[in-house]
Amino acid sequence: SHFYSPMIYVVSGVLVAITGYIFFSALSRFNMLKINMFRVPNAGINLNNVVLTPVFYDIALFLLLTVPLITMRLLAEEKKQKTFVFLVTSPVRPIEIMLGKYFSFLSVLLISLCLVFVSPFVLVATTDAYLPPVITSFFGLFLMGASFGAVGLFVSSLTENQMISAIICFGLLIIFWIIHLGGDPSGTVFQRFLAEMSLIEHLRSFIRGVLSTGDMVFYLLFDLFFLFLCYLVLESKRWRN
């Protein structure tokens, strides 16, 4: 049902267009650097560092902006259209409702990332760019986007106003984006906790081409926590209805 709505096409189209422009700009900047530094051998200028790494961080930022727009309607729209009461009183269990909504978001996220990553994979196929960081970055961005979606689904279960859902989701994601600024990996327990709770900090190893088990476990636990909160909301509304 996502693809019956123009919102998905608009959001995915804007995401692909903007990241494509950034990719083209980064590639043009790389060509200028190579022209200006052709007399300096081994200057450390390569496609992965100059083009792909900044583009991957920009994709993460755009996911932060676009995911709330996609998830705001997952459950809030059901309430607005007065179909939520039929949904929670149907023979379908709340966990099945939640997972159905969540997997539908993951499918949209996966399709969008596949479209966005066409340019990086073409670059790898036609140049000497290194492939493993592209693959790990795709995997890391998918995990981070899935975490964004879990937060958005939980917030969408709390209200029937889609705009309020998007704003609250965006606010929560911003908090988990910059929370490491108040932390310290070598400080107190609370400071270490803040340093480890940042969503963007756990993406860095993937963009460097490293598959970190700790970072994968963090994203999975983050997803499960917010999905569990969403399940509690749905279960409570089911009993009230």
PDB file of C-alpha atoms in Angstrom:
ATOM      1  CA  SER A   1       0.000   0.000   0.000  1.00  0.00           C
ATOM      2  CA  HIS A   2       3.024   2.306   0.337  1.00  0.00           C
ATOM      3  CA  PHE A   3       3.272   2.486  -3.434  1.00  0.00           C
ATOM      4  CA  TYR A   4      -0.325   3.658  -3.837  1.00  0.00           C
ATOM      5  CA  SER A   5       0.729   6.878  -2.103  1.00  0.00           C
ATOM      6  CA  PRO A   6       2.691   9.605  -3.950  1.00  0.00           C
ATOM      7  CA  MET A   7       4.612  10.328  -0.738  1.00  0.00           C
ATOM      8  CA  ILE A   8       6.953   7.365  -1.266  1.00  0.00           C
ATOM      9  CA  TYR A   9       7.760   8.376  -4.830  1.00  0.00           C
ATOM     10  CA  VAL A  10       8.346  11.991  -3.844  1.00  0.00           C
ATOM     11  CA  VAL A  11      10.554  11.163  -0.838  1.00  0.00           C
ATOM     12  CA  SER A  12      12.562   8.471  -2.657  1.00  0.00           C
ATOM     13  CA  GLY A  13      12.873  10.643  -5.760  1.00  0.00           C
ATOM     14  CA  VAL A  14      14.166  13.606  -3.775  1.00  0.00           C
ATOM     15  CA  LEU A  15      16.588  11.341  -1.890  1.00  0.00           C
ATOM     16  CA  VAL A  16      17.972   9.865  -5.114  1.00  0.00           C
ATOM     17  CA  ALA A  17      18.163  13.266  -6.857  1.00  0.00           C
ATOM     18  CA  ILE A  18      19.993  15.033  -4.019  1.00  0.00           C
ATOM     19  CA  THR A  19      22.457  12.211  -3.352  1.00  0.00           C
ATOM     20  CA  GLY A  20      23.066  11.916  -7.102  1.00  0.00           C
ATOM     21  CA  TYR A  21      23.924  15.612  -7.285  1.00  0.00           C
ATOM     22  CA  ILE A  22      26.254  15.310  -4.271  1.00  0.00           C
ATOM     23  CA  PHE A  23      27.923  12.287  -5.852  1.00  0.00           C
ATOM     24  CA  PHE A  24      28.444  14.170  -9.120  1.00  0.00           C
ATOM     25  CA  SER A  25      29.866  17.190  -7.254  1.00  0.00           C
ATOM     26  CA  ALA A  26      32.234  15.003  -5.228  1.00  0.00           C
ATOM     27  CA  LEU A  27      33.417  13.247  -8.384  1.00  0.00           C
ATOM     28  CA  SER A  28      34.047  16.600 -10.086  1.00  0.00           C
ATOM     29  CA  ARG A  29      36.012  17.773  -7.044  1.00  0.00           C
ATOM     30  CA  PHE A  30      38.079  14.574  -7.155  1.00  0.00           C
ATOM     31  CA  ASN A  31      38.945  15.165 -10.812  1.00  0.00           C
ATOM     32  CA  MET A  32      40.093  18.709 -10.028  1.00  0.00           C
ATOM     33  CA  LEU A  33      42.232  17.462  -7.156  1.00  0.00           C
ATOM     34  CA  LYS A  34      43.874  14.852  -9.362  1.00  0.00           C
ATOM     35  CA  ILE A  35      44.613  17.474 -12.008  1.00  0.00           C
ATOM     36  CA  ASN A  36      46.125  19.852  -9.464  1.00  0.00           C
ATOM     37  CA  MET A  37      48.141  17.163  -7.692  1.00  0.00           C
ATOM     38  CA  PHE A  38      49.351  15.046 -10.595  1.00  0.00           C
ATOM     39  CA  ARG A  39      52.932  16.057  -9.756  1.00  0.00           C
ATOM     40  CA  VAL A  40      52.635  14.723  -6.188  1.00  0.00           C
ATOM     41  CA  PRO A  41      52.752  10.916  -6.195  1.00  0.00           C
ATOM     42  CA  ASN A  42      51.123   8.974  -3.358  1.00  0.00           C
ATOM     43  CA  ALA A  43      49.252  12.025  -2.075  1.00  0.00           C
ATOM     44  CA  GLY A  44      46.559   9.861  -0.473  1.00  0.00           C
ATOM     45  CA  ILE A  45      43.885  11.013  -2.892  1.00  0.00           C
ATOM     46  CA  ASN A  46      41.560   8.183  -3.874  1.00  0.00           C
ATOM     47  CA  LEU A  47      37.938   7.756  -4.850  1.00  0.00           C
ATOM     48  CA  ASN A  48      36.897   6.112  -1.597  1.00  0.00           C
ATOM     49  CA  ASN A  49      38.200   8.909   0.633  1.00  0.00           C
ATOM     50  CA  VAL A  50      37.270  11.907  -1.520  1.00  0.00           C
ATOM     51  CA  VAL A  51      34.037  10.763  -3.189  1.00  0.00           C
ATOM     52  CA  LEU A  52      32.367   7.787  -1.538  1.00  0.00           C
ATOM     53  CA  THR A  53      32.938   8.426   2.171  1.00  0.00           C
ATOM     54  CA  PRO A  54      31.419  11.958   2.170  1.00  0.00           C
ATOM     55  CA  VAL A  55      28.520  10.726   0.042  1.00  0.00           C
ATOM     56  CA  PHE A  56      27.739   7.925   2.501  1.00  0.00           C
ATOM     57  CA  TYR A  57      27.640  10.374   5.424  1.00  0.00           C
ATOM     58  CA  ASP A  58      25.345  12.624   3.406  1.00  0.00           C
ATOM     59  CA  ILE A  59      23.035   9.668   2.717  1.00  0.00           C
ATOM     60  CA  ALA A  60      22.859   9.035   6.477  1.00  0.00           C
ATOM     61  CA  LEU A  61      21.867  12.662   7.022  1.00  0.00           C
ATOM     62  CA  PHE A  62      19.163  12.514   4.352  1.00  0.00           C
ATOM     63  CA  LEU A  63      17.767   9.325   5.886  1.00  0.00           C
ATOM     64  CA  LEU A  64      17.472  11.255   9.123  1.00  0.00           C
ATOM     65  CA  LEU A  65      15.333  13.810   7.287  1.00  0.00           C
ATOM     66  CA  THR A  66      13.238  11.474   5.129  1.00  0.00           C
ATOM     67  CA  VAL A  67      12.476   8.472   7.346  1.00  0.00           C
ATOM     68  CA  PRO A  68      10.117  10.461   9.636  1.00  0.00           C
ATOM     69  CA  LEU A  69       8.123  11.429   6.537  1.00  0.00           C
ATOM     70  CA  ILE A  70       7.734   7.776   5.567  1.00  0.00           C
ATOM     71  CA  THR A  71       6.945   6.376   9.013  1.00  0.00           C
ATOM     72  CA  MET A  72       4.591   9.157  10.127  1.00  0.00           C
ATOM     73  CA  ARG A  73       1.658   7.489   8.365  1.00  0.00           C
ATOM     74  CA  LEU A  74       2.256   3.856   9.344  1.00  0.00           C
ATOM     75  CA  LEU A  75      -0.171   3.813  12.282  1.00  0.00           C
ATOM     76  CA  ALA A  76      -1.233   7.452  12.609  1.00  0.00           C
ATOM     77  CA  GLU A  77      -3.123   7.220   9.323  1.00  0.00           C
ATOM     78  CA  GLU A  78      -5.071   4.210  10.603  1.00  0.00           C
ATOM     79  CA  LYS A  79      -6.256   6.296  13.550  1.00  0.00           C
ATOM     80  CA  LYS A  80      -7.087   9.306  11.408  1.00  0.00           C
ATOM     81  CA  GLN A  81      -9.184   7.216   9.021  1.00  0.00           C
ATOM     82  CA  LYS A  82     -10.906   5.456  11.958  1.00  0.00           C
ATOM     83  CA  THR A  83      -9.702   2.039  10.816  1.00  0.00           C
ATOM     84  CA  PHE A  84      -7.383   1.495  13.763  1.00  0.00           C
ATOM     85  CA  VAL A  85     -10.141   0.122  15.995  1.00  0.00           C
ATOM     86  CA  PHE A  86     -10.962  -2.531  13.390  1.00  0.00           C
ATOM     87  CA  LEU A  87      -7.290  -3.360  13.071  1.00  0.00           C
ATOM     88  CA  VAL A  88      -6.666  -3.969  16.774  1.00  0.00           C
ATOM     89  CA  THR A  89      -9.939  -5.888  17.255  1.00  0.00           C
ATOM     90  CA  SER A  90      -9.319  -8.176  14.290  1.00  0.00           C
ATOM     91  CA  PRO A  91      -8.022 -11.752  14.715  1.00  0.00           C
ATOM     92  CA  VAL A  92      -4.535 -10.463  13.811  1.00  0.00           C
ATOM     93  CA  ARG A  93      -2.281 -10.170  16.837  1.00  0.00           C
ATOM     94  CA  PRO A  94      -0.671  -6.794  17.709  1.00  0.00           C
ATOM     95  CA  ILE A  95       2.802  -8.170  17.063  1.00  0.00           C
ATOM     96  CA  GLU A  96       1.741  -9.184  13.549  1.00  0.00           C
ATOM     97  CA  ILE A  97       0.315  -5.717  12.913  1.00  0.00           C
ATOM     98  CA  MET A  98       3.520  -4.129  14.130  1.00  0.00           C
ATOM     99  CA  LEU A  99       5.823  -6.404  12.139  1.00  0.00           C
ATOM    100  CA  GLY A 100       3.724  -6.001   8.996  1.00  0.00           C
ATOM    101  CA  LYS A 101       4.016  -2.230   9.229  1.00  0.00           C
ATOM    102  CA  TYR A 102       7.718  -2.414  10.040  1.00  0.00           C
ATOM    103  CA  PHE A 103       8.594  -4.820   7.234  1.00  0.00           C
ATOM    104  CA  SER A 104       6.689  -2.634   4.788  1.00  0.00           C
ATOM    105  CA  PHE A 105       8.922   0.270   5.809  1.00  0.00           C
ATOM    106  CA  LEU A 106      12.038  -1.904   5.472  1.00  0.00           C
ATOM    107  CA  SER A 107      11.045  -2.788   1.911  1.00  0.00           C
ATOM    108  CA  VAL A 108      10.744   0.903   1.016  1.00  0.00           C
ATOM    109  CA  LEU A 109      14.088   1.611   2.715  1.00  0.00           C
ATOM    110  CA  LEU A 110      15.795  -1.224   0.851  1.00  0.00           C
ATOM    111  CA  ILE A 111      14.459  -0.102  -2.533  1.00  0.00           C
ATOM    112  CA  SER A 112      15.501   3.502  -1.875  1.00  0.00           C
ATOM    113  CA  LEU A 113      19.025   2.493  -0.853  1.00  0.00           C
ATOM    114  CA  CYS A 114      19.374   0.259  -3.903  1.00  0.00           C
ATOM    115  CA  LEU A 115      18.506   3.231  -6.129  1.00  0.00           C
ATOM    116  CA  VAL A 116      20.889   5.525  -4.249  1.00  0.00           C
ATOM    117  CA  PHE A 117      23.763   3.018  -4.436  1.00  0.00           C
ATOM    118  CA  VAL A 118      23.584   2.592  -8.207  1.00  0.00           C
ATOM    119  CA  SER A 119      26.174   5.347  -8.703  1.00  0.00           C
ATOM    120  CA  PRO A 120      28.697   4.026  -6.133  1.00  0.00           C
ATOM    121  CA  PHE A 121      28.523   0.508  -7.573  1.00  0.00           C
ATOM    122  CA  VAL A 122      28.934   1.847 -11.116  1.00  0.00           C
ATOM    123  CA  LEU A 123      31.954   3.817  -9.907  1.00  0.00           C
ATOM    124  CA  VAL A 124      33.473   0.677  -8.409  1.00  0.00           C
ATOM    125  CA  ALA A 125      32.831  -1.275 -11.606  1.00  0.00           C
ATOM    126  CA  THR A 126      34.442   1.335 -13.883  1.00  0.00           C
ATOM    127  CA  THR A 127      37.322   2.661 -11.748  1.00  0.00           C
ATOM    128  CA  ASP A 128      39.815   1.516  -9.136  1.00  0.00           C
ATOM    129  CA  ALA A 129      37.499   2.376  -6.229  1.00  0.00           C
ATOM    130  CA  TYR A 130      37.555  -0.225  -3.452  1.00  0.00           C
ATOM    131  CA  LEU A 131      34.431  -2.411  -3.233  1.00  0.00           C
ATOM    132  CA  PRO A 132      34.275  -3.664   0.414  1.00  0.00           C
ATOM    133  CA  PRO A 133      33.592  -0.205   1.984  1.00  0.00           C
ATOM    134  CA  VAL A 134      30.690   0.248  -0.449  1.00  0.00           C
ATOM    135  CA  ILE A 135      29.115  -3.053   0.596  1.00  0.00           C
ATOM    136  CA  THR A 136      29.625  -2.473   4.325  1.00  0.00           C
ATOM    137  CA  SER A 137      28.328   1.102   4.002  1.00  0.00           C
ATOM    138  CA  PHE A 138      25.164  -0.179   2.320  1.00  0.00           C
ATOM    139  CA  PHE A 139      24.666  -2.676   5.136  1.00  0.00           C
ATOM    140  CA  GLY A 140      25.391  -0.074   7.824  1.00  0.00           C
ATOM    141  CA  LEU A 141      23.041   2.503   6.305  1.00  0.00           C
ATOM    142  CA  PHE A 142      20.307  -0.113   6.084  1.00  0.00           C
ATOM    143  CA  LEU A 143      20.754  -0.966   9.767  1.00  0.00           C
ATOM    144  CA  MET A 144      20.732   2.694  10.750  1.00  0.00           C
ATOM    145  CA  GLY A 145      17.681   3.381   8.576  1.00  0.00           C
ATOM    146  CA  ALA A 146      15.939   0.405  10.178  1.00  0.00           C
ATOM    147  CA  SER A 147      16.638   1.957  13.591  1.00  0.00           C
ATOM    148  CA  PHE A 148      15.145   5.235  12.379  1.00  0.00           C
ATOM    149  CA  GLY A 149      12.077   3.303  11.220  1.00  0.00           C
ATOM    150  CA  ALA A 150      11.632   1.586  14.595  1.00  0.00           C
ATOM    151  CA  VAL A 151      11.549   4.987  16.299  1.00  0.00           C
ATOM    152  CA  GLY A 152       9.140   6.321  13.682  1.00  0.00           C
ATOM    153  CA  LEU A 153       6.793   3.343  14.044  1.00  0.00           C
ATOM    154  CA  PHE A 154       6.690   3.754  17.821  1.00  0.00           C
ATOM    155  CA  VAL A 155       5.941   7.476  17.571  1.00  0.00           C
ATOM    156  CA  SER A 156       3.290   6.837  14.908  1.00  0.00           C
ATOM    157  CA  SER A 157       1.498   4.517  17.337  1.00  0.00           C
ATOM    158  CA  LEU A 158       1.108   7.347  19.852  1.00  0.00           C
ATOM    159  CA  THR A 159      -0.839   9.895  17.807  1.00  0.00           C
ATOM    160  CA  GLU A 160      -3.243  10.237  14.915  1.00  0.00           C
ATOM    161  CA  ASN A 161      -1.675  13.461  13.627  1.00  0.00           C
ATOM    162  CA  GLN A 162       0.903  12.570  10.981  1.00  0.00           C
ATOM    163  CA  MET A 163       2.708  15.911  11.171  1.00  0.00           C
ATOM    164  CA  ILE A 164       3.099  15.655  14.936  1.00  0.00           C
ATOM    165  CA  SER A 165       4.365  12.106  14.477  1.00  0.00           C
ATOM    166  CA  ALA A 166       6.995  13.271  11.976  1.00  0.00           C
ATOM    167  CA  ILE A 167       8.147  16.161  14.200  1.00  0.00           C
ATOM    168  CA  ILE A 168       8.452  14.018  17.339  1.00  0.00           C
ATOM    169  CA  CYS A 169      10.262  11.287  15.410  1.00  0.00           C
ATOM    170  CA  PHE A 170      12.676  13.817  13.939  1.00  0.00           C
ATOM    171  CA  GLY A 171      13.324  15.269  17.391  1.00  0.00           C
ATOM    172  CA  LEU A 172      14.074  11.855  18.890  1.00  0.00           C
ATOM    173  CA  LEU A 173      16.388  10.948  16.018  1.00  0.00           C
ATOM    174  CA  ILE A 174      18.268  14.233  16.424  1.00  0.00           C
ATOM    175  CA  ILE A 175      18.763  13.419  20.104  1.00  0.00           C
ATOM    176  CA  PHE A 176      20.157   9.975  19.302  1.00  0.00           C
ATOM    177  CA  TRP A 177      22.262  11.538  16.531  1.00  0.00           C
ATOM    178  CA  ILE A 178      24.084  14.075  18.748  1.00  0.00           C
ATOM    179  CA  ILE A 179      23.835  12.374  22.140  1.00  0.00           C
ATOM    180  CA  HIS A 180      27.527  11.425  22.002  1.00  0.00           C
ATOM    181  CA  LEU A 181      28.494  15.099  22.310  1.00  0.00           C
ATOM    182  CA  GLY A 182      27.688  14.935  26.030  1.00  0.00           C
ATOM    183  CA  GLY A 183      29.532  11.661  26.522  1.00  0.00           C
ATOM    184  CA  ASP A 184      33.101  10.536  27.003  1.00  0.00           C
ATOM    185  CA  PRO A 185      34.359   7.012  26.176  1.00  0.00           C
ATOM    186  CA  SER A 186      36.863   7.265  29.052  1.00  0.00           C
ATOM    187  CA  GLY A 187      34.609   9.075  31.562  1.00  0.00           C
ATOM    188  CA  THR A 188      32.010   7.939  34.053  1.00  0.00           C
ATOM    189  CA  VAL A 189      29.534   5.160  33.418  1.00  0.00           C
ATOM    190  CA  PHE A 190      26.865   7.676  32.402  1.00  0.00           C
ATOM    191  CA  GLN A 191      29.257   9.473  30.043  1.00  0.00           C
ATOM    192  CA  ARG A 192      30.267   6.182  28.440  1.00  0.00           C
ATOM    193  CA  PHE A 193      26.585   5.326  28.063  1.00  0.00           C
ATOM    194  CA  LEU A 194      25.921   8.604  26.242  1.00  0.00           C
ATOM    195  CA  ALA A 195      28.944   8.054  24.004  1.00  0.00           C
ATOM    196  CA  GLU A 196      27.698   4.594  23.023  1.00  0.00           C
ATOM    197  CA  MET A 197      24.095   5.628  22.304  1.00  0.00           C
ATOM    198  CA  SER A 198      24.845   7.724  19.215  1.00  0.00           C
ATOM    199  CA  LEU A 199      23.408   6.266  16.012  1.00  0.00           C
ATOM    200  CA  ILE A 200      25.888   8.009  13.727  1.00  0.00           C
ATOM    201  CA  GLU A 201      28.942   6.935  15.727  1.00  0.00           C
ATOM    202  CA  HIS A 202      28.108   3.269  15.164  1.00  0.00           C
ATOM    203  CA  LEU A 203      27.967   3.872  11.413  1.00  0.00           C
ATOM    204  CA  ARG A 204      31.591   5.001  11.102  1.00  0.00           C
ATOM    205  CA  SER A 205      33.101   1.510  11.180  1.00  0.00           C
ATOM    206  CA  PHE A 206      30.801   0.381   8.341  1.00  0.00           C
ATOM    207  CA  ILE A 207      31.822   3.344   6.182  1.00  0.00           C
ATOM    208  CA  ARG A 208      35.493   2.516   6.846  1.00  0.00           C
ATOM    209  CA  GLY A 209      34.828  -0.980   5.483  1.00  0.00           C
ATOM    210  CA  VAL A 210      34.731  -2.803   8.827  1.00  0.00           C
ATOM    211  CA  LEU A 211      31.885  -5.108   9.849  1.00  0.00           C
ATOM    212  CA  SER A 212      31.783  -4.596  13.610  1.00  0.00           C
ATOM    213  CA  THR A 213      29.753  -7.110  15.587  1.00  0.00           C
ATOM    214  CA  GLY A 214      29.294  -4.598  18.396  1.00  0.00           C
ATOM    215  CA  ASP A 215      27.794  -2.004  16.066  1.00  0.00           C
ATOM    216  CA  MET A 216      25.445  -4.549  14.484  1.00  0.00           C
ATOM    217  CA  VAL A 217      24.272  -5.715  17.906  1.00  0.00           C
ATOM    218  CA  PHE A 218      23.688  -2.093  18.947  1.00  0.00           C
ATOM    219  CA  TYR A 219      21.432  -1.391  15.975  1.00  0.00           C
ATOM    220  CA  LEU A 220      19.514  -4.641  16.467  1.00  0.00           C
ATOM    221  CA  LEU A 221      18.960  -3.996  20.183  1.00  0.00           C
ATOM    222  CA  PHE A 222      17.941  -0.419  19.415  1.00  0.00           C
ATOM    223  CA  ASP A 223      15.355  -1.717  16.936  1.00  0.00           C
ATOM    224  CA  LEU A 224      14.026  -4.325  19.356  1.00  0.00           C
ATOM    225  CA  PHE A 225      13.665  -1.769  22.153  1.00  0.00           C
ATOM    226  CA  PHE A 226      11.496   0.629  20.157  1.00  0.00           C
ATOM    227  CA  LEU A 227       9.539  -2.190  18.533  1.00  0.00           C
ATOM    228  CA  PHE A 228       8.817  -3.521  22.007  1.00  0.00           C
ATOM    229  CA  LEU A 229       7.546  -0.079  23.062  1.00  0.00           C
ATOM    230  CA  CYS A 230       5.338   0.001  19.966  1.00  0.00           C
ATOM    231  CA  TYR A 231       4.009  -3.460  20.803  1.00  0.00           C
ATOM    232  CA  LEU A 232       3.099  -2.317  24.330  1.00  0.00           C
ATOM    233  CA  VAL A 233       1.189   0.655  22.895  1.00  0.00           C
ATOM    234  CA  LEU A 234      -0.729  -1.539  20.455  1.00  0.00           C
ATOM    235  CA  GLU A 235      -1.496  -4.112  23.120  1.00  0.00           C
ATOM    236  CA  SER A 236      -2.791  -1.484  25.527  1.00  0.00           C
ATOM    237  CA  LYS A 237      -5.006   0.070  22.847  1.00  0.00           C
ATOM    238  CA  ARG A 238      -6.317  -3.363  21.927  1.00  0.00           C
ATOM    239  CA  TRP A 239      -7.426  -4.060  25.497  1.00  0.00           C
ATOM    240  CA  ARG A 240      -9.032  -0.621  25.798  1.00  0.00           C
ATOM    241  CA  ASN A 241     -10.926  -1.139  22.530  1.00  0.00           C
TER     242      ASN A 241
END
